[in-house]
XYZ file of C-alpha atoms in Angstrom:
780
model
C -22.349 -40.756 15.906
C -20.317 -40.343 19.043
C -16.954 -42.060 19.185
C -16.843 -43.890 22.513
C -13.043 -43.817 22.642
C -11.073 -41.060 24.306
C -8.597 -39.330 21.987
C -5.404 -37.713 23.186
C -4.599 -34.106 22.325
C -3.604 -30.867 24.078
C -5.194 -27.596 25.113
C -4.623 -24.582 22.838
C -5.733 -21.729 25.119
C -2.436 -20.805 26.761
C 1.227 -21.632 26.463
C 1.009 -24.442 29.048
C -0.620 -26.639 26.348
C -1.695 -29.233 28.935
C -2.489 -32.760 27.786
C -6.169 -33.542 27.231
C -8.346 -36.507 26.442
C -11.489 -35.722 24.481
C -14.562 -37.394 23.094
C -15.926 -36.237 19.771
C -19.178 -36.281 17.869
C -18.834 -35.735 14.127
C -16.503 -32.785 13.747
C -16.826 -31.414 17.271
C -15.349 -32.023 20.717
C -18.079 -32.950 23.202
C -16.249 -33.971 26.399
C -12.893 -32.943 27.846
C -10.783 -34.314 30.677
C -7.151 -34.068 31.729
C -4.760 -36.672 30.383
C -3.353 -38.357 33.481
C -0.663 -40.102 31.442
C 0.643 -36.835 30.019
C 4.235 -36.613 31.291
C 4.137 -32.870 31.928
C 0.609 -31.870 32.995
C -0.286 -35.253 34.576
C -4.029 -34.915 34.267
C -4.308 -31.309 35.433
C -7.278 -29.543 33.858
C -8.191 -25.920 34.423
C -11.641 -24.447 33.858
C -10.522 -22.777 30.624
C -9.524 -26.051 28.963
C -13.099 -27.237 29.271
C -14.011 -24.438 26.845
C -12.036 -25.782 23.889
C -15.234 -27.435 22.662
C -16.379 -23.921 21.715
C -13.328 -23.295 19.514
C -14.062 -22.871 15.776
C -17.779 -23.624 15.912
C -19.205 -24.631 12.518
C -21.288 -21.465 12.165
C -18.148 -19.320 12.462
C -16.010 -21.136 9.918
C -14.791 -19.757 6.635
C -15.247 -22.307 3.849
C -13.940 -20.583 0.728
C -11.444 -17.843 -0.159
C -12.933 -14.359 -0.143
C -11.975 -11.336 -2.236
C -12.824 -7.706 -1.510
C -15.265 -6.158 -3.978
C -15.148 -2.556 -5.119
C -18.229 -1.777 -2.988
C -16.416 -2.940 0.179
C -18.132 -6.308 0.505
C -16.655 -9.746 -0.121
C -17.185 -12.239 -2.896
C -16.243 -15.899 -2.963
C -13.497 -17.051 -5.325
C -11.821 -20.403 -5.871
C -8.390 -21.191 -4.445
C -6.602 -20.934 -7.787
C -7.987 -17.468 -8.460
C -7.189 -16.224 -4.963
C -3.617 -17.535 -4.899
C -2.832 -16.431 -8.454
C -4.018 -12.899 -7.713
C -2.247 -12.713 -4.351
C 1.008 -13.906 -5.919
C 0.716 -11.356 -8.715
C 0.008 -8.509 -6.304
C 2.860 -9.497 -3.945
C 5.241 -9.631 -6.891
C 4.013 -6.242 -8.116
C 4.692 -4.661 -4.708
C 8.209 -6.112 -4.591
C 8.959 -5.023 -8.152
C 7.746 -1.481 -7.533
C 8.950 -0.841 -3.981
C 11.358 -3.613 -3.011
C 10.946 -6.323 -0.356
C 11.134 -3.721 2.412
C 7.455 -3.040 1.611
C 6.398 -6.545 2.744
C 5.360 -7.525 6.252
C 3.935 -10.413 8.250
C 1.924 -10.478 11.471
C 1.295 -13.611 13.496
C 2.825 -16.941 12.701
C 0.568 -18.960 14.950
C -1.577 -18.582 18.020
C -1.344 -20.274 21.401
C -1.634 -23.719 19.878
C -0.613 -23.604 16.213
C 2.988 -22.769 15.457
C 3.444 -25.147 12.537
C 2.156 -22.739 9.877
C 4.223 -19.811 11.102
C 7.528 -21.196 9.911
C 6.164 -21.711 6.411
C 4.564 -18.283 5.987
C 7.372 -16.286 7.573
C 10.094 -18.079 5.634
C 8.214 -17.751 2.347
C 8.176 -13.980 2.818
C 11.851 -14.031 3.822
C 12.543 -15.703 0.465
C 11.036 -12.590 -1.146
C 13.358 -10.448 0.987
C 10.855 -9.322 3.657
C 12.195 -8.246 7.021
C 9.181 -6.723 8.796
C 7.702 -9.278 11.173
C 5.267 -8.730 14.041
C 3.569 -10.993 16.558
C 1.813 -11.044 19.930
C 5.163 -11.921 21.488
C 6.619 -8.594 20.405
C 3.891 -6.639 22.159
C 4.407 -8.614 25.358
C 7.944 -9.929 25.824
C 10.327 -7.691 23.879
C 11.809 -6.155 27.013
C 12.473 -9.579 28.474
C 14.091 -10.773 25.238
C 16.283 -7.669 24.991
C 17.449 -7.940 28.607
C 18.122 -11.672 28.316
C 20.120 -11.075 25.164
C 22.353 -8.581 26.936
C 22.675 -10.603 30.135
C 22.949 -14.141 28.762
C 24.321 -13.608 25.266
C 21.293 -14.477 23.125
C 17.708 -13.251 23.039
C 16.591 -16.875 22.680
C 18.276 -17.754 25.984
C 15.279 -17.901 28.297
C 15.061 -18.619 32.032
C 12.180 -20.213 33.896
C 11.320 -20.404 37.619
C 11.379 -23.849 39.238
C 8.685 -23.181 41.836
C 7.857 -26.829 42.589
C 11.004 -27.160 44.719
C 11.226 -23.587 46.012
C 10.787 -22.545 49.625
C 9.904 -18.969 48.552
C 7.689 -18.077 45.605
C 7.797 -14.391 44.736
C 4.979 -13.563 42.310
C 5.033 -10.106 40.694
C 2.511 -9.001 38.082
C 1.109 -12.472 37.498
C -2.224 -13.931 38.536
C -1.184 -17.568 38.708
C -4.613 -18.628 39.989
C -6.576 -17.070 37.140
C -4.099 -17.312 34.256
C -3.067 -20.915 35.005
C -0.284 -20.626 32.452
C 1.616 -23.555 33.894
C 0.473 -27.120 34.541
C -0.834 -27.563 38.079
C -0.916 -23.817 38.793
C -3.572 -23.920 41.498
C -2.082 -27.051 43.021
C 1.204 -25.194 43.487
C -0.549 -22.205 45.083
C -2.363 -24.468 47.559
C 0.860 -26.287 48.424
C 2.642 -23.036 49.266
C -0.337 -21.948 51.356
C -0.505 -25.099 53.466
C 3.155 -26.111 53.911
C 4.656 -24.450 56.981
C 8.214 -24.336 55.672
C 7.342 -22.583 52.408
C 6.496 -18.932 51.833
C 4.713 -16.978 49.126
C 4.834 -13.234 48.438
C 2.374 -11.758 45.948
C 2.849 -8.265 44.508
C -0.350 -7.109 42.848
C -2.718 -4.108 43.011
C -5.534 -6.678 43.283
C -6.115 -8.998 46.234
C -6.093 -12.080 44.029
C -6.862 -15.589 45.248
C -3.168 -16.358 45.592
C -2.707 -13.041 47.406
C -5.353 -14.119 49.912
C -3.448 -17.370 50.450
C 0.014 -15.789 50.509
C 2.199 -15.105 53.534
C 2.509 -11.515 52.363
C 0.504 -9.471 49.881
C 2.043 -6.211 48.722
C -0.910 -4.317 47.209
C 1.234 -2.006 45.157
C 0.257 1.123 43.254
C -0.145 0.100 39.628
C 2.951 0.780 37.542
C 5.443 1.194 40.398
C 6.978 -2.291 40.383
C 10.395 -0.974 39.297
C 10.522 1.176 42.430
C 9.713 -1.809 44.638
C 12.254 -4.168 43.041
C 14.943 -1.478 43.078
C 14.310 -0.676 46.740
C 14.413 -4.371 47.643
C 17.746 -4.767 45.840
C 19.149 -1.778 47.718
C 18.017 -3.198 51.077
C 19.392 -6.657 50.268
C 22.792 -5.318 49.232
C 23.001 -3.011 52.253
C 22.501 -6.084 54.432
C 25.150 -8.006 52.536
C 22.499 -10.500 51.409
C 23.931 -10.810 47.904
C 25.542 -14.165 47.080
C 29.163 -13.135 46.554
C 30.297 -16.685 45.758
C 27.679 -17.099 43.017
C 28.451 -13.681 41.571
C 32.175 -14.403 41.454
C 31.649 -17.816 39.857
C 29.026 -16.876 37.272
C 28.654 -13.106 36.778
C 30.505 -10.139 35.313
C 29.872 -6.416 35.792
C 28.894 -6.570 39.447
C 30.912 -3.575 40.766
C 29.157 -1.080 38.483
C 25.750 -2.604 39.168
C 26.377 -2.643 42.921
C 27.222 1.054 42.803
C 23.982 1.812 40.943
C 21.927 -0.231 43.388
C 23.463 1.472 46.431
C 22.600 4.872 44.887
C 18.867 4.060 44.959
C 16.951 6.254 47.481
C 15.040 3.287 48.895
C 12.685 5.219 51.251
C 11.567 7.489 48.405
C 11.094 4.583 46.039
C 9.047 2.667 48.602
C 6.899 5.749 49.140
C 6.192 5.810 45.398
C 4.712 2.303 45.614
C 2.159 3.234 48.273
C 3.303 0.301 50.403
C 4.037 0.204 54.128
C 7.854 0.215 54.547
C 7.471 -2.472 57.224
C 5.851 -4.790 54.692
C 8.679 -4.228 52.215
C 11.164 -4.913 55.009
C 9.343 -8.166 55.717
C 9.557 -9.153 52.056
C 13.302 -8.477 52.090
C 13.618 -10.602 55.230
C 11.947 -13.507 53.458
C 14.142 -13.198 50.368
C 17.305 -12.992 52.467
C 16.291 -16.074 54.490
C 15.252 -18.152 51.506
C 17.122 -21.315 50.588
C 15.604 -21.445 47.092
C 13.533 -18.580 45.670
C 11.561 -18.731 42.434
C 10.421 -15.438 40.883
C 7.311 -15.509 38.715
C 6.691 -12.410 36.588
C 4.237 -11.879 33.762
C 2.415 -9.241 31.739
C 1.448 -7.298 34.872
C 4.960 -5.841 34.833
C 5.897 -6.568 31.211
C 3.071 -4.368 29.899
C 3.400 -1.785 32.635
C 5.432 1.359 33.282
C 9.198 0.821 32.974
C 8.598 -2.499 31.231
C 12.162 -3.273 30.124
C 13.638 -2.001 33.383
C 11.221 -4.292 35.232
C 12.644 -7.286 33.374
C 16.184 -6.218 34.232
C 15.483 -5.643 37.922
C 13.613 -8.938 38.154
C 16.636 -10.768 36.738
C 18.913 -8.974 39.188
C 16.726 -10.028 42.119
C 17.374 -13.716 41.579
C 20.899 -13.481 40.136
C 22.401 -11.165 42.730
C 20.988 -13.366 45.498
C 22.270 -16.532 43.815
C 18.894 -18.139 43.194
C 19.887 -19.749 39.936
C 21.066 -23.133 38.719
C 19.732 -25.125 41.675
C 16.454 -26.947 42.383
C 13.731 -24.492 43.354
C 15.439 -21.477 41.797
C 15.781 -20.726 38.056
C 17.218 -22.453 35.018
C 17.812 -21.927 31.316
C 15.631 -24.315 29.324
C 16.329 -26.041 26.026
C 14.430 -25.542 22.773
C 13.558 -28.072 20.134
C 13.252 -25.006 17.917
C 13.379 -21.453 19.346
C 10.049 -19.663 19.159
C 11.745 -16.408 18.211
C 15.087 -15.282 16.846
C 18.178 -13.296 17.756
C 18.503 -9.773 16.410
C 21.807 -8.013 15.884
C 20.901 -4.341 15.998
C 18.726 -4.048 12.874
C 16.455 -1.010 12.817
C 13.467 -0.039 10.724
C 14.367 2.413 7.941
C 10.992 4.096 8.454
C 10.651 4.551 12.219
C 14.156 3.736 13.440
C 12.627 1.091 15.708
C 14.997 -1.573 17.009
C 14.320 -5.135 15.911
C 14.270 -7.506 18.912
C 14.142 -11.296 18.696
C 13.600 -11.042 14.950
C 10.427 -9.007 15.472
C 9.182 -5.434 15.477
C 6.565 -4.265 17.998
C 2.934 -3.955 16.852
C 2.880 -0.537 18.517
C 5.018 0.746 15.663
C 3.072 -0.975 12.866
C 0.707 1.969 12.108
C 3.676 4.361 11.884
C 5.357 2.000 9.395
C 2.309 2.343 7.110
C 0.757 5.766 7.680
C 3.637 7.785 6.251
C 4.955 8.987 2.911
C 8.355 7.377 3.546
C 9.457 5.517 0.385
C 10.171 2.347 2.406
C 6.809 2.220 4.130
C 4.940 -1.054 4.532
C 2.548 -1.684 1.645
C 1.590 -5.390 1.796
C 0.939 -7.655 4.776
C 0.017 -11.244 5.462
C -1.708 -11.779 8.813
C -1.781 -15.400 9.956
C -3.717 -16.790 12.940
C -3.792 -13.416 14.650
C -6.278 -10.613 15.179
C -4.299 -7.389 15.699
C -7.324 -5.224 14.870
C -8.555 -6.285 18.303
C -5.417 -7.240 20.213
C -2.900 -4.520 19.289
C -2.876 -1.117 20.942
C -4.808 1.772 19.407
C -7.503 -0.006 17.408
C -8.370 3.078 15.349
C -4.794 3.548 14.126
C -4.357 -0.174 13.438
C -7.535 -0.230 11.343
C -6.453 2.881 9.435
C -3.076 1.283 8.731
C -4.613 -1.938 7.424
C -6.966 0.020 5.164
C -4.032 2.041 3.816
C -2.099 -1.020 2.636
C -1.937 -1.880 -1.036
C -2.568 -5.513 -0.092
C -3.780 -7.256 3.056
C -4.133 -11.049 3.117
C -5.548 -12.779 6.190
C -5.237 -16.512 6.811
C -7.622 -17.666 9.541
C -10.403 -20.070 10.466
C -13.085 -17.415 10.993
C -14.042 -13.905 9.932
C -12.067 -11.937 12.495
C -12.039 -8.176 12.937
C -8.742 -8.129 11.038
C -10.077 -10.364 8.265
C -12.949 -7.895 7.842
C -10.355 -5.339 6.655
C -8.568 -7.666 4.210
C -8.372 -7.723 0.437
C -8.271 -11.524 0.531
C -9.272 -13.954 3.275
C -7.988 -17.529 3.038
C -9.780 -20.187 5.122
C -7.414 -22.314 7.202
C -8.034 -25.718 8.715
C -8.640 -25.416 12.459
C -6.125 -26.522 15.040
C -7.710 -29.906 15.740
C -8.074 -30.686 12.020
C -4.373 -30.972 11.221
C -1.032 -32.003 12.645
C -0.078 -29.209 15.033
C 2.348 -28.235 17.760
C 3.779 -25.281 19.613
C 7.327 -24.320 20.464
C 6.274 -23.467 24.045
C 8.753 -25.864 25.627
C 9.346 -24.296 29.035
C 10.380 -27.061 31.452
C 13.579 -28.192 33.154
C 15.408 -30.523 33.728
C 13.373 -32.606 31.267
C 11.782 -30.733 28.409
C 8.874 -32.036 26.332
C 7.465 -31.594 22.858
C 3.843 -32.483 22.072
C 2.880 -33.113 18.449
C -0.921 -33.131 18.208
C -2.508 -35.519 15.758
C -5.635 -34.332 13.912
C -8.928 -35.240 15.568
C -11.006 -34.454 12.482
C -10.753 -34.053 8.751
C -10.264 -30.437 7.608
C -13.486 -28.462 7.357
C -14.765 -28.412 3.758
C -13.081 -25.744 1.659
C -10.211 -25.132 4.074
C -6.501 -25.901 3.818
C -3.696 -26.262 6.394
C -1.366 -23.272 6.351
C 1.719 -25.157 5.067
C -0.270 -26.190 2.007
C -1.374 -22.592 1.434
C 2.165 -21.210 1.611
C 3.695 -24.010 -0.460
C 1.155 -23.335 -3.216
C 1.732 -19.587 -2.980
C 5.526 -20.050 -3.140
C 5.109 -22.122 -6.304
C 2.970 -19.433 -7.952
C 5.561 -16.808 -6.995
C 8.208 -18.809 -8.841
C 10.307 -19.310 -5.712
C 10.600 -23.104 -5.705
C 12.981 -25.442 -7.560
C 11.681 -27.191 -10.666
C 8.961 -29.781 -10.174
C 11.254 -32.614 -11.181
C 13.757 -31.616 -8.484
C 10.987 -31.669 -5.876
C 9.745 -35.033 -7.162
C 13.232 -36.499 -7.024
C 13.786 -35.364 -3.462
C 10.391 -36.759 -2.447
C 11.243 -40.154 -3.923
C 14.626 -40.170 -2.172
C 13.067 -39.210 1.181
C 10.698 -42.155 0.996
C 13.512 -44.567 0.134
C 16.630 -43.474 2.030
C 16.567 -40.748 4.683
C 20.360 -40.380 4.791
C 20.526 -39.974 1.017
C 17.730 -37.427 1.226
C 19.663 -35.432 3.850
C 22.695 -35.275 1.581
C 20.644 -34.289 -1.477
C 18.633 -31.667 0.430
C 21.731 -30.057 1.927
C 23.414 -30.123 -1.474
C 20.465 -28.281 -3.019
C 20.680 -25.494 -0.427
C 24.447 -25.206 -0.867
C 24.070 -24.880 -4.632
C 21.462 -22.131 -4.407
C 21.550 -20.179 -1.147
C 18.436 -18.268 -2.223
C 16.515 -21.445 -1.408
C 17.582 -21.483 2.240
C 14.572 -19.469 3.511
C 12.343 -21.891 1.581
C 13.732 -24.939 3.400
C 10.472 -25.476 5.364
C 8.373 -25.413 2.178
C 10.774 -27.716 0.314
C 10.782 -30.121 3.281
C 6.990 -30.064 3.342
C 6.777 -30.976 -0.345
C 9.476 -33.667 -0.205
C 10.132 -35.323 3.151
C 6.694 -34.299 4.388
C 4.817 -35.902 1.528
C 6.715 -39.151 2.144
C 5.497 -39.430 5.742
C 2.579 -41.614 6.731
C -0.867 -40.454 7.878
C -0.714 -37.057 6.188
C 1.918 -35.746 8.611
C 3.580 -33.547 5.973
C 3.626 -30.387 8.072
C 5.806 -32.117 10.685
C 8.740 -32.137 8.244
C 9.772 -28.726 9.553
C 10.771 -30.496 12.799
C 13.260 -32.823 11.086
C 16.210 -30.399 10.864
C 15.426 -29.115 14.366
C 15.739 -32.646 15.749
C 19.095 -33.123 14.045
C 20.455 -29.744 15.182
C 19.428 -30.466 18.768
C 20.923 -33.962 18.728
C 24.206 -32.522 17.464
C 24.336 -29.620 19.946
C 23.028 -31.453 23.044
C 23.853 -35.071 22.359
C 24.003 -36.379 25.930
C 20.778 -34.647 27.140
C 18.912 -35.984 24.083
C 20.321 -39.484 24.612
C 19.274 -39.327 28.269
C 15.750 -38.211 27.358
C 15.309 -40.990 24.775
C 17.088 -43.668 26.791
C 19.640 -44.458 24.084
C 23.356 -44.202 23.396
C 22.869 -43.712 19.649
C 25.136 -40.978 18.233
C 24.158 -38.264 15.758
C 22.912 -38.303 13.046
C 21.073 -41.498 14.051
C 20.083 -39.785 17.299
C 18.411 -36.911 15.439
C 16.523 -39.367 13.261
C 15.381 -41.303 16.336
C 14.129 -38.106 17.981
C 12.161 -37.100 14.897
C 10.569 -40.544 14.532
C 9.741 -40.672 18.239
C 7.949 -37.314 18.086
C 6.040 -38.112 14.896
C 4.899 -41.537 16.080
C 3.854 -40.541 19.618
C 0.332 -39.537 20.626
C 1.453 -37.485 23.622
C 4.305 -35.282 24.771
C 7.804 -36.669 24.196
C 10.858 -35.838 26.330
C 13.503 -34.406 24.024
C 16.199 -33.306 26.494
C 17.073 -34.048 30.086
C 19.796 -31.749 31.383
C 21.688 -31.765 34.633
C 22.229 -28.403 36.292
C 25.923 -28.583 35.387
C 25.026 -29.122 31.720
C 22.585 -26.218 31.819
C 25.433 -23.701 31.846
C 26.364 -24.828 28.331
C 23.144 -23.132 27.151
C 24.394 -19.694 28.279
C 26.049 -18.286 25.107
C 28.197 -15.608 26.762
C 31.964 -16.249 26.917
C 32.687 -18.593 29.788
C 28.923 -19.168 30.146
C 28.800 -16.160 32.478
C 26.026 -13.625 33.043
C 26.668 -9.959 32.245
C 24.950 -7.986 34.995
C 26.031 -4.585 33.761
C 23.743 -3.146 31.093
C 24.639 0.564 30.912
C 21.267 1.593 29.439
C 19.503 0.023 32.420
C 21.795 1.651 34.973
C 21.127 5.011 33.325
C 17.384 4.319 33.481
C 17.687 3.494 37.193
C 19.614 6.691 37.849
C 17.004 8.798 36.041
C 13.951 7.153 37.625
C 12.085 9.683 39.755
C 9.399 8.876 42.329
C 7.565 12.095 41.490
C 7.022 10.702 37.978
C 5.643 7.377 39.165
C 1.989 8.339 38.890
C 0.491 7.468 35.510
C -2.874 8.950 36.466
C -3.838 12.489 37.350
C -5.584 15.600 36.138
C -8.377 14.802 33.701
C -7.643 11.076 33.952
C -7.475 10.210 37.665
C -7.942 6.432 37.389
C -5.545 3.712 36.284
C -7.267 1.034 34.200
C -5.765 -2.322 33.338
C -6.642 -3.225 29.755
C -6.423 -6.997 29.749
C -7.022 -8.488 33.180
C -6.816 -12.286 33.318
C -9.980 -13.883 34.654
C -11.357 -17.369 35.092
C -13.240 -17.362 31.771
C -11.193 -15.351 29.335
C -8.319 -16.448 27.147
C -6.933 -15.435 23.790
C -8.983 -14.404 20.765
C -9.196 -17.807 19.076
C -12.374 -18.861 20.917
C -14.693 -16.278 19.441
C -18.042 -17.505 20.699
C -18.755 -16.280 24.251
C -20.934 -19.284 25.087
C -17.993 -20.930 26.859
C -18.008 -18.264 29.569
C -19.923 -19.419 32.609
C -19.823 -15.897 34.032
C -18.750 -12.360 33.170
C -20.394 -12.516 29.752
C -20.225 -8.733 29.337
C -16.568 -8.396 30.316
C -17.251 -6.194 33.316
C -15.229 -3.214 34.464
C -14.154 -4.091 37.997
C -14.000 -1.096 40.330
C -13.649 -0.679 44.089
C -17.134 -0.201 45.652
C -16.139 3.146 47.198
C -14.962 4.435 43.810
C -18.176 3.222 42.226
C -20.193 5.024 44.875
C -18.230 8.232 44.275
C -19.216 7.998 40.604
C -22.850 7.663 41.530
C -22.921 4.364 39.670
C -24.391 1.053 40.768
C -22.971 -2.428 40.836
C -24.246 -4.019 37.609
C -24.893 -0.624 36.038
C -22.991 1.010 33.218
C -19.863 3.144 33.420
C -18.131 5.082 30.658
C -14.358 4.716 30.452
C -12.573 7.517 28.630
C -8.872 7.924 27.840
C -7.028 10.452 25.717
C -7.437 7.968 22.847
C -11.063 6.820 23.025
C -14.065 5.821 25.088
C -16.368 2.884 25.681
C -19.153 1.868 28.032
C -18.846 -1.221 30.229
C -20.939 -2.978 32.832
C -19.633 -2.191 36.317
C -18.773 -4.829 38.897
C -18.015 -3.715 42.449
C -14.884 -5.482 43.654
C -13.277 -4.561 46.975
C -10.145 -6.556 46.119
C -8.872 -3.677 43.966
C -6.934 -0.687 45.216
C -8.839 2.575 45.258
C -8.302 4.475 42.011
C -7.680 1.293 40.028
C -10.067 -0.496 37.669
C -9.728 -3.449 35.316
C -11.195 -4.650 32.024
C -10.589 -8.191 30.710
C -8.851 -9.222 27.507
C -10.302 -11.671 24.993
C -13.552 -9.773 24.352
C -14.709 -7.328 21.694
C -15.435 -9.805 18.889
C -18.406 -9.446 16.555
C -20.884 -12.303 17.051
C -23.675 -13.114 14.619
C -27.115 -12.825 16.163
C -28.196 -15.585 13.801
C -25.535 -18.312 14.261
C -26.511 -19.930 10.959
C -25.713 -16.829 8.916
C -22.426 -15.907 10.585
C -20.727 -12.515 10.447
C -19.565 -11.560 6.973
C -17.263 -8.769 8.152
C -18.638 -6.249 5.662
C -21.629 -4.834 7.488
C -24.143 -6.919 5.537
C -25.169 -8.850 8.601
C -26.896 -8.729 11.950
C -24.219 -8.936 14.619
C -23.494 -7.784 18.142
C -20.292 -6.830 19.929
C -19.392 -9.418 22.582
C -17.936 -7.304 25.367
C -15.587 -4.315 25.382
C -13.149 -3.728 22.547
C -10.563 -2.488 24.995
C -7.875 -1.304 22.593
C -10.084 1.560 21.510
C -8.791 3.027 24.787
C -5.059 2.411 24.344
C -2.585 4.670 22.536
C 0.355 3.314 20.574
C 2.669 6.018 21.939
C 1.927 5.048 25.552
C 4.705 2.488 25.662
C 8.168 1.495 26.765
C 10.760 3.942 25.369
C 13.185 1.196 24.323
C 10.990 -1.672 23.079
C 7.644 0.093 22.407
C 5.858 -2.522 24.533
C 2.406 -1.047 25.256
C 1.515 -0.028 28.780
C -1.753 -1.968 28.633
C -1.849 -2.560 32.386
C -1.561 1.088 33.423
C -3.739 3.283 31.198
C -4.817 6.643 32.628
C -8.593 7.056 32.373
C -11.638 8.995 33.465
C -14.649 7.030 34.733
C -18.148 8.457 34.763
C -21.597 7.022 35.241
C -23.015 6.300 31.803
C -25.757 8.606 30.585
C -29.255 7.191 30.358
C -28.881 6.960 26.582
C -25.524 5.150 26.793
C -26.833 2.781 29.449
C -29.941 1.935 27.441
C -27.893 1.294 24.312
C -25.447 -0.914 26.226
C -28.255 -2.836 27.936
C -29.891 -3.484 24.583
C -26.604 -4.768 23.164
C -26.145 -7.068 26.171
C -29.667 -8.419 25.683
C -28.963 -9.076 21.988
C -25.822 -10.974 22.938
C -27.760 -13.200 25.316
C -30.373 -13.896 22.659
C -27.601 -14.824 20.205
C -26.392 -17.479 22.641
């Protein structure tokens, strides 16, 4: 029966994680509204958040561990059998080939980071060092640049657009993505307030572009040329902030020389923009009191990805738009979402590790080789790289070539369908959960979500899975040691801290297992089944020690560490909404810049070399047999990440249409609503066409978040082994992408600028696609 009370939680569909209030019926969410009391999102609710009721529908759920049979199908096994066999096979791989053969992909989705720390650290205890995630196919260039400029790859800046008088948006559809609380409110405010300006750089005339003071409808993939030309024009005018540079930056003379060497007219010509419009943009930047620059995957997964991140940073640093309201700031972390790498490289591919991660683009090459250190065993957790990583065919071949693939997930994903073992996890609203997406300043917030429901029958939360697996691998201290620590944690937290730290000092091999040990000791002593939150306890103490005054200010206390850390942990665990964990002043913010003297290093020689070698005649990604540029992964109003598998939440665009300019569609002889074949050097697919005059000619776009297998009979589900009746829900776009079409430094895929050939689908292809679309509608 329906619970008449509203329950507080948060959205899981993007990194904004806005506060929600929901009503439930049995084990399902039935009604969603924004939580007006949420201190960060303040009741804001986008159209995507209303779709969380479709997440992890009962018919999709896995309810028992599965094991691959010799005939390729799956059979059910009990948890003990599955974990015993997985532990034995992991140990056999390590014994035969060393820990270099182990890898991990995932570590949480948009809304569940708690399990990642347990799984990743368990593998680290075995000696693994190959880790992959969605972050490393999106943000590696940004992390690398920030590490060189600021002194740590975890040092991350954010725009403070709420107080800006100029919002420069490059490669980000704020209106559709809504990856910040109040996104559309901010766009409307900039559009209506006479003293504020907005510039949008996008090959599509997006909603915010229509409302902007200036839309630069750039050629796809030429953003580096635009930003470089703008820097040249600003410096020629003397519009750099010399006082800011002198006070906070090093390396400016060399960078200034490189900027002044840019042939701005040629670079502007490469963008396809009117020079007068670029001049107008430069005028607005030069006149701005406080500029906020918003960039996203449109330039981070585009040509010159890492250089784009560097030039974007230079735009706001050279002009002094940093460390003031309305500009940019470094934010705090309760616990960094990623790490700092120190030059490690893969022994197989020579790929550079960045932020503790390797790029998924290099994963197939780490497996499909005869190198003695190749990857042989993987755990994939809360991720679906068979759909989301570039070059689907190669990724599938690599997974099939592994000696062992274990997938931990709530549903039978396309990746799980390739696994040797599939372990059913509790869904995000069935357990204590959180994310480390803490991207606000001056006050930063952490939201611990309480479970709305009991775990689905047969499932387990990820920390429980990894703790049990670590025990079977023989990695944990003796049971009596664990029991003693648990008893101490429940009786005397200070005594527990001393005993726990003493244990790690005595046996440093246990350090990677700290999250698991905390889960089994401190965690099991906490009320209401909040064991998985124990991983936050050391983070709270580290933060209280490193940023004592900002934590005291956020909590409204003068308590010193370690009491302050304990207060922060208890406040987070006992709250039912987001908790402020730091409040920094702008002066204090500089303490978070790790470089000597808290100064920015503008001069990155590799980037200056890249700038010097950039040629306008090489700007075109399309040409010859592949005259179109296709974006693989356009953000739209009803697409998100892969965790909502059932397409019933989409109120429109059920087929994941290929958007094409009407004139281009006419040239193909294709009709709006008809079928078009998209072919790249890597693969081909057929998609429904949608005429859209907001796109540049020669540019087309497919959405992300599609391409999942959906059971035609929702009661039977999809078993992942072909013994079912299922239909593909929209285009599986990474059949078109190639893993070698990527950034030369970070291997970030160029998803947003894939060269393609478009043709009207043959009658046979169109009939087959129409039949599939009809099956999908019947399945709904």
